[in-house]
CSV table of C-alpha atoms in Angstrom, one decimal:
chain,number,residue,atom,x,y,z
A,167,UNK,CA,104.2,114.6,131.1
A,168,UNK,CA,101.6,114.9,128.7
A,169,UNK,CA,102.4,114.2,124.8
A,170,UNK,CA,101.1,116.3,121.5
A,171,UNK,CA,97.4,115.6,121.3
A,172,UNK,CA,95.3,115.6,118.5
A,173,UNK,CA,91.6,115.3,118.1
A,174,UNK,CA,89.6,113.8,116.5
A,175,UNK,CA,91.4,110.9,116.0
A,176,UNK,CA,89.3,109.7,113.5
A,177,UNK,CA,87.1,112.2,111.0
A,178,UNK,CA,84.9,111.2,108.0
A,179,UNK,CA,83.6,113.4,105.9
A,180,UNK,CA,81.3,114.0,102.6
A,181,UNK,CA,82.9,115.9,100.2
A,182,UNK,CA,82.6,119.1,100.3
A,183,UNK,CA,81.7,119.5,103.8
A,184,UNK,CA,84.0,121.8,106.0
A,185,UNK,CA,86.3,120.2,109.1
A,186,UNK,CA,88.2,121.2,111.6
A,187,UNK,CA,91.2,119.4,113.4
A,188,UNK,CA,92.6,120.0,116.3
A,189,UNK,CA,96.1,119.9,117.9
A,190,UNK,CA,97.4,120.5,121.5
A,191,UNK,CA,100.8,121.1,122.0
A,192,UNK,CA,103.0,119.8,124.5
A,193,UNK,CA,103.1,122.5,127.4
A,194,UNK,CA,105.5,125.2,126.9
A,195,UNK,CA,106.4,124.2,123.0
A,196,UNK,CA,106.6,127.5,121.0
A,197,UNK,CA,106.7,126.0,117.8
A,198,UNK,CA,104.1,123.7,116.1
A,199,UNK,CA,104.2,122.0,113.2
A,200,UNK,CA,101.2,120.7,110.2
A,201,UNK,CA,102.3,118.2,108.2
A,202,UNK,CA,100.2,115.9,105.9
A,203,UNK,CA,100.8,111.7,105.5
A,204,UNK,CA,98.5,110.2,102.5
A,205,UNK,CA,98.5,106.9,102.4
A,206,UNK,CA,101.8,104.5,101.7
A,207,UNK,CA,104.0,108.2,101.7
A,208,UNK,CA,105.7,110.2,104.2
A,209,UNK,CA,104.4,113.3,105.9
A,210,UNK,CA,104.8,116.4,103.9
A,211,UNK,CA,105.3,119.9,105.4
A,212,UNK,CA,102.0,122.1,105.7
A,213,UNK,CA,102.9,124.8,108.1
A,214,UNK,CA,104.6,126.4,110.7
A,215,UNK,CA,104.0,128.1,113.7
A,216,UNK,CA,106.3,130.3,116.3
A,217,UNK,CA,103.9,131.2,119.1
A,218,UNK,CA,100.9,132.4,117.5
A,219,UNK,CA,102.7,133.7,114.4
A,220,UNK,CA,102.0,131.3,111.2
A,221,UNK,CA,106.2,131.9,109.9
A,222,UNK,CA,105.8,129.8,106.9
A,223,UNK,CA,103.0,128.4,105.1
A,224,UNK,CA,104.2,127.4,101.6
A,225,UNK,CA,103.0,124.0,102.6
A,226,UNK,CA,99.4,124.3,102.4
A,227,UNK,CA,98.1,122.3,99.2
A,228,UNK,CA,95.2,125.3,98.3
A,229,UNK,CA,93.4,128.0,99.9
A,230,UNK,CA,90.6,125.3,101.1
A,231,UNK,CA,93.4,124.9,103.7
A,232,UNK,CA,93.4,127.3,106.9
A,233,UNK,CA,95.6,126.9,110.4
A,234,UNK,CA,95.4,129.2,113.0
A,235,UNK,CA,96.8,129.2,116.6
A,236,UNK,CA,95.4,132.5,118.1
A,237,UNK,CA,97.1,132.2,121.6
A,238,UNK,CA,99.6,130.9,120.8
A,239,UNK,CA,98.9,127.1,122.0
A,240,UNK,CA,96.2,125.1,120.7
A,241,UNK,CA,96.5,124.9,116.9
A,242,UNK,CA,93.5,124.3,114.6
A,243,UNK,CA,93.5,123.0,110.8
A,244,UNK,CA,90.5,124.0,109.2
A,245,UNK,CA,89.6,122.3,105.8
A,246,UNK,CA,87.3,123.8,103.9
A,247,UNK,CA,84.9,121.9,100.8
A,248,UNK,CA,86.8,118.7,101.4
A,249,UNK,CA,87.6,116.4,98.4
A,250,UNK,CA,88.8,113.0,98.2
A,251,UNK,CA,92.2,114.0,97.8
A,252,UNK,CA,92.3,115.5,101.3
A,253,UNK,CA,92.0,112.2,102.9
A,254,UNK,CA,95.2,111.6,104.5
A,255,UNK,CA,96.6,111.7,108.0
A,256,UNK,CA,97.4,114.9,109.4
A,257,UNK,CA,99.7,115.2,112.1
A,258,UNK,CA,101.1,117.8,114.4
A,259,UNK,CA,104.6,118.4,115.8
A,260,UNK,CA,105.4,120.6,118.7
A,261,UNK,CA,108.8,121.8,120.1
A,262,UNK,CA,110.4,124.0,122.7
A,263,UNK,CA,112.2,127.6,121.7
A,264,UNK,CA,115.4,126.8,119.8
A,265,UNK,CA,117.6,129.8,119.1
A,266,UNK,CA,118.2,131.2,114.9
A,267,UNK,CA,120.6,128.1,113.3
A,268,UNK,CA,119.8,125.9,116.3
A,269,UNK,CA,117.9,122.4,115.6
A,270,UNK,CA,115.6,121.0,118.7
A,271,UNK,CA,113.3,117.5,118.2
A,272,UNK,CA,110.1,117.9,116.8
A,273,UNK,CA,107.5,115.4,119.0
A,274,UNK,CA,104.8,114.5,117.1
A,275,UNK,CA,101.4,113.7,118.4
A,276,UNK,CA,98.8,110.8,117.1
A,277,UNK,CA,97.4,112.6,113.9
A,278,UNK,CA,93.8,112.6,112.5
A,279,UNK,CA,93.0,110.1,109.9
A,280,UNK,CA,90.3,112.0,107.2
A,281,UNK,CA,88.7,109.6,105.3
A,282,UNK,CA,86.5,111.7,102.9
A,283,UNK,CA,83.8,110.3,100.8
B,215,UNK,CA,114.4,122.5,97.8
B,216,UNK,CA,115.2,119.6,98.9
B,217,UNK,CA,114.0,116.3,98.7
B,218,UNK,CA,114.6,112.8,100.5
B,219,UNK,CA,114.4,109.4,98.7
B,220,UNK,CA,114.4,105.7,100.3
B,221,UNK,CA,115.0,102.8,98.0
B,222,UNK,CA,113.3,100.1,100.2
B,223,UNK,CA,109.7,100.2,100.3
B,224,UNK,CA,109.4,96.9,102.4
B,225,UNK,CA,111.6,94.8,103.8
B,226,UNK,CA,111.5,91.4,105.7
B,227,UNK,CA,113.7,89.8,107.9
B,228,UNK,CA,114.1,86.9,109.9
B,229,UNK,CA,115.2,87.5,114.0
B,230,UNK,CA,118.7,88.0,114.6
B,231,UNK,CA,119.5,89.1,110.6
B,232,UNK,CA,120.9,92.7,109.8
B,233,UNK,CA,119.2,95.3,108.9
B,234,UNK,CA,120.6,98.3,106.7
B,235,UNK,CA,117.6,100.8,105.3
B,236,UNK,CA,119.5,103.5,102.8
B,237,UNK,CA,118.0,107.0,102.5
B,238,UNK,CA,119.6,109.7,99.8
B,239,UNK,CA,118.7,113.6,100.0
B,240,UNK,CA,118.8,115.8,97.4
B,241,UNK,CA,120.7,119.6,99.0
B,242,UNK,CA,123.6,121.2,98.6
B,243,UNK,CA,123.7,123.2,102.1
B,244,UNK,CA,123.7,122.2,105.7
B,245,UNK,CA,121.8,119.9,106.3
B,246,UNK,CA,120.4,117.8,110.0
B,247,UNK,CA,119.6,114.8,108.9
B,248,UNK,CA,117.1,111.9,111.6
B,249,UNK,CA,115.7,108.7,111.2
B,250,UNK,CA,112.1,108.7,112.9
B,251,UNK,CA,110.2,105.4,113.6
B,252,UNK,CA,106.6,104.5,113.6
B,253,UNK,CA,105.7,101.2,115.2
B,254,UNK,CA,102.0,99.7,114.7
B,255,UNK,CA,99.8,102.1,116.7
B,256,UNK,CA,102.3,104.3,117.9
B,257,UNK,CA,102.8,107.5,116.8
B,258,UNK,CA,106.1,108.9,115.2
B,259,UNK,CA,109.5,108.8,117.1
B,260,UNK,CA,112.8,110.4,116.6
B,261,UNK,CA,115.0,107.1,116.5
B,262,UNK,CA,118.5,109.2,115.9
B,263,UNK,CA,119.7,112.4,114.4
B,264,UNK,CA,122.8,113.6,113.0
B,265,UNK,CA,123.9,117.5,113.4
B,266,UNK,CA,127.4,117.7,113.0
B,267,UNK,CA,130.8,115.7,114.6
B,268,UNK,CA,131.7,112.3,114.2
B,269,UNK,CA,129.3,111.3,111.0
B,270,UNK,CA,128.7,107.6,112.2
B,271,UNK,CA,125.6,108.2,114.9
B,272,UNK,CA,123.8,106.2,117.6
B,273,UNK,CA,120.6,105.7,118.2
B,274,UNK,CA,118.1,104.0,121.0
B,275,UNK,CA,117.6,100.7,120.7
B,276,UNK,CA,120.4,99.3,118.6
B,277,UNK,CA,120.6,101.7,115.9
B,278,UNK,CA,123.1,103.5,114.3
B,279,UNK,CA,123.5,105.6,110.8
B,280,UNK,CA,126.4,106.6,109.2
B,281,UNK,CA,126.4,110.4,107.1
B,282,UNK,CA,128.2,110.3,104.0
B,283,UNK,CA,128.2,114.0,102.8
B,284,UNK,CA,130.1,112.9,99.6
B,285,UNK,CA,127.0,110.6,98.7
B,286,UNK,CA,124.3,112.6,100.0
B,287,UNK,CA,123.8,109.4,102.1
B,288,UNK,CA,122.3,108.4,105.7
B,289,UNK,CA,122.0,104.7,106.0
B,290,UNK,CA,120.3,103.2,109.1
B,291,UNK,CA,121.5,99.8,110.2
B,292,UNK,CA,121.2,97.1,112.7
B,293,UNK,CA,123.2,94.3,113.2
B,294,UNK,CA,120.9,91.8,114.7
B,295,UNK,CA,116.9,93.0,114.6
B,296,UNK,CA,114.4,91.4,116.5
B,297,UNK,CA,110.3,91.2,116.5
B,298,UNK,CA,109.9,94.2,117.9
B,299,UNK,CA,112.0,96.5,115.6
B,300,UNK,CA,108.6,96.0,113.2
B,301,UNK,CA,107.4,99.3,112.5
B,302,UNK,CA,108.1,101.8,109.6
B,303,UNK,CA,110.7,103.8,109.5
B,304,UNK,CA,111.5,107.4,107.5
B,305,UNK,CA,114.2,109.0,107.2
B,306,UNK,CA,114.5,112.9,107.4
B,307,UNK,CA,116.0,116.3,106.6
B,308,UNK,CA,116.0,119.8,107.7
B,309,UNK,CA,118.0,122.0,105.2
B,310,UNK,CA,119.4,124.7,107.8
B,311,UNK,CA,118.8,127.4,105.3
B,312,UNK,CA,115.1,126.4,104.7
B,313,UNK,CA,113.4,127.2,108.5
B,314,UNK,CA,112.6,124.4,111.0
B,315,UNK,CA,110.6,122.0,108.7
B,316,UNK,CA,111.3,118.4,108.0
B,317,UNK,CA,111.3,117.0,104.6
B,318,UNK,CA,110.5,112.9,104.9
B,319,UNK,CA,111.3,110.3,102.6
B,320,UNK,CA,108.6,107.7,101.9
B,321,UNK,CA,109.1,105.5,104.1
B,322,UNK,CA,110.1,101.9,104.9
B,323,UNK,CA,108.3,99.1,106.5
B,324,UNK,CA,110.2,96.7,107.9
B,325,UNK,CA,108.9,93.3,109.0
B,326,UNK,CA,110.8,91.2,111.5
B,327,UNK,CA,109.5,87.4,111.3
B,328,UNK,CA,110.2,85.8,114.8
């Protein structure tokens, strides 16, 4: 069965310049996860998706930051007037329906490294 | 809100030697608790987790962690490591009361000299 994929793997971009990342979720998964990883650090907690509804996005470092998942499957972190700071790996987590006080493993995918210049 | 702190930033071992990598959080609710691992090239895998029950948990490969509510603690240990354990490793939290996200510490890279 097929993992969390994520593409690009690999981004540069100038500063300022607008990108978009893209994550595919493991089949099935309601719930999918943003989180960023600079460099040396953990990842941190962007955002949070049930189906297509974005349940929590106190995570998201300013409004240049945008993630949508309109169907409900394929999620997409959009960027926008990138700075140096943004350059970190961002990775996305997927997993299945888990019930109100319930727990269930997030999987994580590759993530994208941004380098931005 | 929470927060989760590791006091090893690298480690090195030698084959065979223990390994014990601590890991502290910062709540005072429930809390699951997980030690994920990221080997060179790999991307990140849940090595164990704790929930609830017996506080002293096993993992794949070997490991095991032990929850210490009274110290806010979740060690990871290994009694005898070997090459391939290399790879860093990060302990986690989800604070039950604060939604389905995971709060990482920042990490520990542990390298296993054959």
């Amino acid at each position: 069965g097929a993992g969390v994929s994520q593409s690009p793997r690999y981004k540069v971009a100038k500063r300022g310049q607008d990108v978009a990342l893209r994550c595919d979720p493991i089949s099935g998964h309601v719930s999918l996860f943003w989180y960023q990883q600079a460099l040396g650090q953990g990842p941190e907690f962007l955002t949070y998706f049930q189906n297509e509804a974005q349940l929590d996005k106190s995570g998201l470092p300013s409004d240049r930051f945008f993630a949508e998942r309109p169907e409900g499957s394929v999620s997409t972190l959009k960027i926008q007037r990138t700075q140096q700071e943004d350059s970190a790996v961002y990775l996305c987590a997927s997993t299945s329906f888990q019930l109100a006080g319930s727990y269930n493993e997030q999987f994580f995918g590759p993530g994208t490294r941004l380098t931005v210049l | 809100a929470q927060s989760v702190s590791q006091h090893n930033h690298h480690v090195i071992l030698s084959e065979a030697a223990s390994l014990e990598l601590g890991c502290n959080y910062s709540y005072g609710g429930t809390v699951n608790l997980f030690w994920y691992v990221q080997y060179p090239g790999q991307h990140l895998q849940l090595l164990l987790k704790y929930f609830s029950g017996d506080p002293l948990v096993k993992g794949i490969k070997g490991f095991e962690a032990e929850f210490i509510k009274s110290k806010f603690s979740f060690n990871l240990r290994k009694p005898s490591v070997q090459w391939s354990d290399t790879a860093e490793y990060f302990c986690a939290v989800n604070a039950q009361a604060a939604g389905n996200k995971l709060t990482f510490g920042g990490g520990t890279r542990v390298l296993v000299k054959p």
